[in-house]
Amino acid sequence: MVIKFQNMQFELISKIKTTVSGNIDLYLGCDADRREDGLYTVACVRDMELARKLIPMTTKQNVSLSFRDLYASFNADGRYYIIFHYASGRTLQQALDEGKFHLRERLLVLKNIFAQIFLLNMPECFVYEALRKENMVIDDSLGVHFNYFFTEIEYYWQIQEKDLLNRVNGLVHELFAKELEQKSSRELMEFAKELDEGRYGYLWDCYVDYDEVFETVLAKTEQRELEPRRFWWIAWERLKKIFPTVRTVLAAALIVSAAVYLLWNLPNPAVSDNGVSFGQIGTLEIKEVQQPK
């Protein structure tokens, strides 16, 4: 199927889903004339009342020019179409399920999420949509890209800043679950606590604080990762692990050494009619004194 509007033609390749409300069908498509430009998410809005509500936030004239993920929107064949750039690749949800991200990588991923949100400067409803783990795509350099599937469209007109912060809070607790559980980073614990207690009024304030947390925790992480490469650090860590065994061996060796020393220095007793006699005790030589008759 090909959708035509003015000088644009979009070929629908496959259906992604129909929203829960049933009013929007989502397709994976491409520009029929410029396939090399990549893939698009094509949202087909069949309910024109819903379309009128979406127009203010989905037309190039009404949104920031920096919201480059929004490619086009138009009416055609009695339907309203919204075209987004589609991001292919591994989602954040898949990456977390694999569990292969080190702390340094997870720190950078969250920083890039914040940076991309503010770079695109999109309407709040799409920020809320983008902050879903299933809608974030992480590339090989840990760059972040968003997909838009109108997952909670019935909630779009009620989104407030606190809803965005709650979604960030969920990401923080999932990205740094290990560190928070083990209480291994005071900075991350304090940042998570601030989010839990609703101390931030705006997403930007949250980002500013996280940027400081990022720099501090990253510096400490890099320091800890460098230490094991030093010879004496490795030797000391290994010695600590085997110390109980070494202590036992040394104690046994000390006892054996003492026994050998005593056996070597004590004289051999001579047996006589008067019993056992010693010629020497240690360095003291014993001589028999003749009593005068």
XYZ file of N, CA and C in Angstrom, residues 7 17 23 28 47 103 143-144 147 151 162 166 177 193 212 217 232 245 263 277:
60
model
N 3.989 15.867 -3.044
C 5.130 15.239 -3.723
C 5.720 14.085 -2.912
N 1.201 -2.241 14.909
C 0.129 -2.556 15.858
C -1.025 -1.582 15.648
N -8.092 3.527 17.556
C -8.258 4.664 16.651
C -7.039 4.949 15.782
N 5.165 0.283 9.678
C 6.555 0.530 9.325
C 6.573 0.830 7.832
N -9.864 8.315 13.521
C -10.850 9.128 14.225
C -10.488 10.605 14.027
N 28.593 -0.254 34.881
C 28.116 0.974 35.510
C 28.436 2.194 34.655
N 24.571 5.939 22.004
C 23.661 7.023 21.648
C 22.224 6.545 21.781
N 21.304 7.473 22.047
C 19.902 7.135 22.301
C 19.017 7.706 21.193
N 11.469 6.000 19.531
C 10.350 5.652 18.666
C 9.053 6.120 19.320
N 1.455 4.854 22.655
C 1.097 3.774 23.578
C 0.041 4.202 24.591
N 5.531 16.330 36.619
C 5.726 15.288 37.625
C 5.626 13.893 37.009
N 8.458 11.083 37.294
C 8.165 9.734 37.794
C 8.721 8.674 36.847
N 19.890 -0.474 39.739
C 19.313 -1.342 40.776
C 20.394 -1.993 41.628
N 16.968 9.110 46.014
C 16.130 9.548 47.136
C 15.431 10.861 46.810
N 26.033 16.358 37.638
C 27.049 16.371 38.689
C 27.285 14.962 39.233
N 30.483 10.070 40.041
C 30.469 8.598 40.069
C 31.376 8.037 38.986
N 51.171 -4.241 42.625
C 51.118 -4.376 44.080
C 49.681 -4.442 44.584
N 44.954 -19.070 55.315
C 45.743 -20.279 55.052
C 47.210 -20.036 55.388
N 65.406 -29.906 70.125
C 66.041 -31.216 69.955
C 67.516 -31.082 69.613
N 71.741 -38.789 83.822
C 72.521 -37.591 84.104
C 72.754 -36.813 82.822
